[in-house]
CSV table of N, CA and C in Angstrom, one decimal:
chain,number,residue,atom,x,y,z
A,414,MET,N,10.5,-34.9,3.6
A,414,MET,CA,10.0,-33.7,3.4
A,414,MET,C,10.7,-32.5,4.1
A,415,PHE,N,11.1,-31.3,3.7
A,415,PHE,CA,11.9,-30.3,4.4
A,415,PHE,C,10.7,-29.4,5.1
A,416,GLN,N,11.0,-29.3,6.3
A,416,GLN,CA,10.5,-28.9,7.1
A,416,GLN,C,10.9,-26.9,7.1
A,417,ILE,N,10.2,-26.2,6.5
A,417,ILE,CA,10.4,-25.0,6.6
A,417,ILE,C,9.8,-24.2,7.3
A,418,GLU,N,10.8,-22.9,7.9
A,418,GLU,CA,10.3,-22.2,8.9
A,418,GLU,C,9.8,-21.2,8.2
A,419,THR,N,8.7,-20.7,9.0
A,419,THR,CA,7.8,-19.5,8.5
A,419,THR,C,7.9,-18.3,9.6
A,420,ILE,N,7.7,-17.3,9.1
A,420,ILE,CA,7.6,-15.9,10.0
A,420,ILE,C,6.3,-15.2,9.5
A,421,SER,N,5.6,-14.6,10.5
A,421,SER,CA,4.6,-13.7,10.5
A,421,SER,C,4.9,-12.5,9.3
A,422,ALA,N,4.0,-12.0,8.6
A,422,ALA,CA,4.2,-10.6,7.8
A,422,ALA,C,4.9,-9.5,8.7
A,423,LYS,N,4.2,-9.7,9.9
A,423,LYS,CA,4.6,-8.7,11.0
A,423,LYS,C,6.1,-8.6,11.1
A,424,MET,N,6.7,-9.8,11.3
A,424,MET,CA,8.1,-9.9,11.6
A,424,MET,C,8.8,-9.4,10.5
A,425,LEU,N,8.4,-9.1,9.2
A,425,LEU,CA,9.5,-8.7,8.3
A,425,LEU,C,10.1,-7.1,8.8
A,426,ASP,N,9.4,-6.4,9.6
A,426,ASP,CA,10.2,-5.4,10.0
A,426,ASP,C,11.3,-5.3,10.9
A,427,TYR,N,11.3,-6.5,11.6
A,427,TYR,CA,12.6,-6.8,12.4
A,427,TYR,C,13.6,-7.0,11.4
A,428,TYR,N,13.3,-7.8,10.4
A,428,TYR,CA,14.9,-8.0,9.4
A,428,TYR,C,14.9,-7.5,8.3
A,429,VAL,N,14.1,-6.0,8.1
A,429,VAL,CA,14.5,-5.0,7.0
A,429,VAL,C,15.8,-4.5,7.3
A,430,GLU,N,16.2,-4.3,8.6
A,430,GLU,CA,17.6,-3.6,8.7
A,430,GLU,C,18.6,-4.5,9.3
A,431,ARG,N,18.5,-5.7,9.5
A,431,ARG,CA,19.5,-6.6,9.6
A,431,ARG,C,20.6,-7.0,8.4
A,432,SER,N,21.8,-6.8,8.9
A,432,SER,CA,22.8,-7.1,7.6
A,432,SER,C,23.1,-8.5,7.4
A,433,ASP,N,22.3,-9.4,8.2
A,433,ASP,CA,22.7,-10.9,7.9
A,433,ASP,C,21.4,-11.5,7.4
A,434,ALA,N,20.3,-10.8,7.0
A,434,ALA,CA,19.1,-11.1,6.2
A,434,ALA,C,18.8,-10.6,4.9
A,435,VAL,N,18.6,-11.1,3.9
A,435,VAL,CA,18.1,-10.6,2.6
A,435,VAL,C,16.6,-10.9,2.3
A,436,ILE,N,16.0,-10.0,2.0
A,436,ILE,CA,14.4,-10.2,1.7
A,436,ILE,C,14.3,-10.1,0.2
A,437,ILE,N,13.7,-11.2,-0.3
A,437,ILE,CA,13.6,-11.3,-1.5
A,437,ILE,C,11.9,-11.5,-2.0
A,438,ASP,N,11.3,-10.7,-2.8
A,438,ASP,CA,10.0,-10.5,-3.3
A,438,ASP,C,10.2,-11.4,-4.3
A,439,LEU,N,9.3,-12.2,-4.6
A,439,LEU,CA,9.3,-13.2,-5.6
A,439,LEU,C,8.1,-12.8,-6.7
A,440,ARG,N,7.5,-11.4,-6.4
A,440,ARG,CA,6.6,-11.3,-7.4
A,440,ARG,C,7.1,-10.7,-8.7
A,441,ASP,N,6.2,-10.7,-9.7
A,441,ASP,CA,6.6,-9.9,-11.0
A,441,ASP,C,7.2,-8.2,-10.8
A,442,SER,N,7.5,-7.9,-11.7
A,442,SER,CA,8.5,-6.6,-11.4
A,442,SER,C,7.2,-5.5,-11.3
A,443,ALA,N,6.0,-5.8,-12.2
A,443,ALA,CA,5.0,-4.8,-11.9
A,443,ALA,C,4.3,-4.8,-10.6
A,444,ALA,N,4.1,-5.8,-10.2
A,444,ALA,CA,3.7,-5.9,-8.6
A,444,ALA,C,4.6,-5.4,-7.7
A,445,TYR,N,6.2,-5.6,-7.7
A,445,TYR,CA,6.9,-5.1,-7.0
A,445,TYR,C,7.0,-3.5,-6.9
A,446,ARG,N,6.9,-2.9,-8.3
A,446,ARG,CA,6.9,-1.4,-8.4
A,446,ARG,C,5.6,-0.7,-7.9
A,447,ARG,N,4.3,-1.6,-7.7
A,447,ARG,CA,3.0,-1.0,-7.0
A,447,ARG,C,3.3,-0.8,-5.4
A,448,GLY,N,4.2,-2.0,-5.0
A,448,GLY,CA,4.3,-1.6,-3.6
A,448,GLY,C,5.4,-2.7,-3.3
A,449,HIS,N,6.1,-2.6,-2.3
A,449,HIS,CA,6.9,-3.6,-1.7
A,449,HIS,C,7.4,-3.3,-0.3
A,450,VAL,N,8.2,-4.2,0.3
A,450,VAL,CA,8.9,-4.2,1.4
A,450,VAL,C,10.1,-3.6,1.5
A,451,ARG,N,10.6,-2.4,1.9
A,451,ARG,CA,11.8,-1.7,2.1
A,451,ARG,C,12.7,-2.5,1.8
A,452,ASN,N,14.0,-2.2,1.1
A,452,ASN,CA,15.3,-3.3,1.2
A,452,ASN,C,14.9,-4.5,0.5
A,453,ALA,N,13.8,-4.7,-0.1
A,453,ALA,CA,13.4,-6.2,-0.5
A,453,ALA,C,14.3,-6.1,-2.1
A,454,VAL,N,14.8,-7.1,-2.4
A,454,VAL,CA,15.1,-7.4,-3.6
A,454,VAL,C,14.1,-8.2,-4.8
A,455,ASN,N,14.0,-7.4,-5.6
A,455,ASN,CA,12.8,-8.4,-6.6
A,455,ASN,C,13.4,-9.4,-7.5
A,456,ILE,N,13.2,-10.5,-7.0
A,456,ILE,CA,13.5,-11.6,-8.0
A,456,ILE,C,12.3,-12.2,-8.4
A,457,PRO,N,11.7,-12.4,-9.3
A,457,PRO,CA,10.6,-13.0,-9.7
A,457,PRO,C,10.7,-14.4,-9.7
A,458,TYR,N,9.8,-15.3,-9.3
A,458,TYR,CA,9.9,-16.8,-8.8
A,458,TYR,C,10.4,-17.3,-9.9
A,459,ARG,N,9.8,-17.1,-11.4
A,459,ARG,CA,10.2,-17.8,-12.4
A,459,ARG,C,11.7,-17.6,-12.8
A,460,GLU,N,12.5,-16.5,-12.2
A,460,GLU,CA,14.0,-16.5,-12.7
A,460,GLU,C,14.7,-17.0,-11.6
A,461,LEU,N,14.1,-17.5,-10.3
A,461,LEU,CA,14.9,-18.0,-9.1
A,461,LEU,C,16.3,-18.9,-9.5
A,462,GLU,N,15.7,-19.6,-10.5
A,462,GLU,CA,17.3,-20.6,-10.8
A,462,GLU,C,18.4,-20.0,-11.4
A,463,GLU,N,18.0,-18.7,-11.9
A,463,GLU,CA,19.0,-17.9,-12.4
A,463,GLU,C,20.0,-17.1,-11.4
A,464,TYR,N,19.7,-17.2,-10.2
A,464,TYR,CA,20.8,-16.5,-9.3
A,464,TYR,C,21.2,-17.5,-8.3
A,465,ARG,N,22.6,-17.2,-7.8
A,465,ARG,CA,23.1,-17.9,-6.7
A,465,ARG,C,22.9,-17.1,-5.4
A,466,PHE,N,22.6,-17.7,-4.4
A,466,PHE,CA,22.6,-17.1,-2.9
A,466,PHE,C,23.5,-17.3,-2.1
A,467,PRO,N,23.5,-16.2,-1.3
A,467,PRO,CA,24.7,-16.6,-0.3
A,467,PRO,C,24.2,-17.4,0.7
A,468,LYS,N,25.1,-18.2,1.3
A,468,LYS,CA,25.0,-19.2,2.4
A,468,LYS,C,25.2,-18.7,3.6
A,469,ASP,N,25.7,-17.4,3.8
A,469,ASP,CA,25.9,-16.7,4.9
A,469,ASP,C,25.0,-15.9,5.5
A,470,LYS,N,23.9,-15.6,4.7
A,470,LYS,CA,22.9,-14.8,4.7
A,470,LYS,C,21.7,-15.7,4.7
A,471,LEU,N,20.5,-15.0,5.9
A,471,LEU,CA,19.4,-15.7,6.0
A,471,LEU,C,18.5,-14.9,4.5
A,472,LEU,N,17.9,-15.8,4.2
A,472,LEU,CA,16.9,-15.7,3.0
A,472,LEU,C,15.7,-15.8,3.4
A,473,ILE,N,14.8,-14.3,3.4
A,473,ILE,CA,13.6,-14.2,3.6
A,473,ILE,C,12.6,-13.8,2.3
A,474,PHE,N,12.1,-15.3,2.2
A,474,PHE,CA,11.2,-15.2,0.8
A,474,PHE,C,9.7,-14.6,1.1
A,475,TYR,N,9.3,-13.5,0.3
A,475,TYR,CA,7.7,-13.5,0.3
A,475,TYR,C,7.0,-13.4,-1.4
A,476,CYS,N,6.0,-13.7,-1.2
A,476,CYS,CA,5.4,-13.7,-2.9
A,476,CYS,C,3.8,-12.8,-2.6
A,477,ASP,N,3.1,-13.1,-3.3
A,477,ASP,CA,1.8,-12.6,-3.2
A,477,ASP,C,0.9,-12.9,-1.8
A,478,ARG,N,1.0,-14.3,-1.7
A,478,ARG,CA,0.1,-14.8,-0.7
A,478,ARG,C,0.9,-16.1,0.2
A,479,GLY,N,2.0,-16.4,-0.3
A,479,GLY,CA,2.8,-17.3,0.6
A,479,GLY,C,3.0,-18.6,-0.2
A,480,GLY,N,2.3,-19.1,-1.2
A,480,GLY,CA,2.9,-20.5,-1.6
A,480,GLY,C,4.2,-20.7,-2.5
A,481,ALA,N,4.1,-19.6,-3.4
A,481,ALA,CA,5.6,-19.7,-3.9
A,481,ALA,C,6.8,-19.4,-2.9
A,482,SER,N,6.7,-18.4,-2.0
A,482,SER,CA,7.7,-18.1,-1.1
A,482,SER,C,8.0,-19.4,-0.3
A,483,MET,N,6.9,-20.4,-0.3
A,483,MET,CA,7.2,-21.5,0.5
A,483,MET,C,8.2,-22.4,-0.5
A,484,GLN,N,7.3,-22.4,-1.5
A,484,GLN,CA,8.4,-23.5,-2.6
A,484,GLN,C,9.8,-23.0,-2.5
A,485,ALA,N,9.9,-21.7,-2.8
A,485,ALA,CA,11.4,-20.9,-2.8
A,485,ALA,C,12.1,-21.2,-1.5
A,486,ALA,N,11.6,-21.2,-0.4
A,486,ALA,CA,12.5,-21.4,0.7
A,486,ALA,C,13.0,-22.8,0.8
A,487,ARG,N,11.9,-23.8,0.6
A,487,ARG,CA,12.1,-25.1,0.6
A,487,ARG,C,13.2,-25.5,-0.2
A,488,SER,N,13.3,-25.1,-1.6
A,488,SER,CA,14.4,-25.5,-2.7
A,488,SER,C,15.6,-25.0,-2.3
A,489,LEU,N,15.7,-23.8,-1.8
A,489,LEU,CA,17.1,-23.4,-1.4
A,489,LEU,C,17.6,-23.7,0.0
A,490,ALA,N,16.7,-24.4,0.7
A,490,ALA,CA,16.9,-24.9,2.0
A,490,ALA,C,17.8,-26.4,1.8
A,491,ARG,N,17.1,-27.0,0.6
A,491,ARG,CA,18.1,-28.0,0.1
A,491,ARG,C,19.2,-28.1,-0.4
A,492,GLN,N,19.5,-26.8,-0.9
A,492,GLN,CA,20.7,-26.4,-1.1
A,492,GLN,C,21.6,-25.9,-0.3
A,493,GLY,N,21.5,-26.0,1.0
A,493,GLY,CA,22.0,-25.7,2.1
A,493,GLY,C,22.0,-24.4,2.7
A,494,CYS,N,20.9,-23.3,2.0
A,494,CYS,CA,20.8,-21.9,2.5
A,494,CYS,C,19.8,-22.0,3.9
A,495,ARG,N,20.1,-20.8,4.5
A,495,ARG,CA,18.8,-20.7,5.5
A,495,ARG,C,17.8,-20.0,5.1
A,496,THR,N,16.7,-20.4,5.0
A,496,THR,CA,15.4,-19.7,4.5
A,496,THR,C,14.5,-19.3,5.6
A,497,ARG,N,13.7,-18.6,5.1
A,497,ARG,CA,12.4,-18.3,6.0
A,497,ARG,C,11.3,-18.1,5.0
A,498,SER,N,10.2,-18.4,5.2
A,498,SER,CA,8.8,-17.8,4.2
A,498,SER,C,8.0,-17.0,5.1
A,499,VAL,N,7.3,-16.1,4.7
A,499,VAL,CA,6.7,-15.1,5.2
A,499,VAL,C,5.3,-15.7,5.0
A,500,ILE,N,4.3,-15.9,5.9
A,500,ILE,CA,3.0,-16.4,5.8
A,500,ILE,C,2.2,-15.7,5.4
A,501,GLY,N,1.2,-15.5,4.6
A,501,GLY,CA,0.4,-14.9,3.7
A,501,GLY,C,0.5,-13.8,2.9
A,502,GLY,N,2.1,-13.9,2.9
A,502,GLY,CA,3.1,-13.0,1.6
A,502,GLY,C,2.9,-11.6,1.7
A,503,PHE,N,3.0,-10.8,0.7
A,503,PHE,CA,2.9,-9.5,0.9
A,503,PHE,C,1.3,-9.1,1.1
A,504,ALA,N,0.3,-9.9,0.7
A,504,ALA,CA,-1.2,-9.6,1.0
A,504,ALA,C,-1.3,-9.2,2.4
A,505,ALA,N,-0.3,-10.2,3.5
A,505,ALA,CA,-0.7,-9.8,4.8
A,505,ALA,C,0.2,-8.8,5.6
A,506,TYR,N,1.1,-8.4,4.7
A,506,TYR,CA,1.8,-7.0,5.2
A,506,TYR,C,1.4,-5.7,5.6
A,507,ARG,N,1.4,-5.6,6.5
A,507,ARG,CA,1.0,-3.9,7.0
A,507,ARG,C,2.0,-3.4,7.9
A,508,GLY,N,3.1,-3.5,7.7
A,508,GLY,CA,4.4,-2.9,8.3
A,508,GLY,C,4.9,-1.4,8.4
A,509,ARG,N,5.7,-1.0,8.8
A,509,ARG,CA,6.0,0.3,8.5
A,509,ARG,C,7.1,0.8,7.6
A,510,ASN,N,7.4,-0.5,7.1
A,510,ASN,CA,8.4,-0.4,6.0
A,510,ASN,C,7.9,-0.7,4.5
A,511,LEU,N,6.6,-0.2,4.3
A,511,LEU,CA,5.9,-0.6,3.1
A,511,LEU,C,6.3,0.7,2.0
A,512,VAL,N,6.7,0.4,1.0
A,512,VAL,CA,7.1,1.1,0.0
A,512,VAL,C,6.1,1.2,-1.2
A,513,ARG,N,5.3,2.1,-1.3
A,513,ARG,CA,4.4,2.2,-2.4
A,513,ARG,C,4.8,2.8,-3.7
A,514,GLY,N,4.4,2.2,-4.8
A,514,GLY,CA,4.9,2.7,-6.3
A,514,GLY,C,4.6,3.9,-6.6
């Protein structure tokens, strides 16, 4: 089994401005429009397989509570990507980069 690195929701603020990281919101587009982390790209979990992800970037996944982001991070790590999953997902995020819809 792949061991996936996790980060706290609080750590998302550290990665928002980094050019070597891509923050990916796995929730559906309606949830994304209601609120998301600034600079996050919305790719709903069910559409994940349609995308090719850069191997030179750190991929940081979050979903609503953390389950889907862990699965996505594990799957893409198996494909050779550098990944992190946000513990507690968007529900745990209280940072300064919150965008409200």
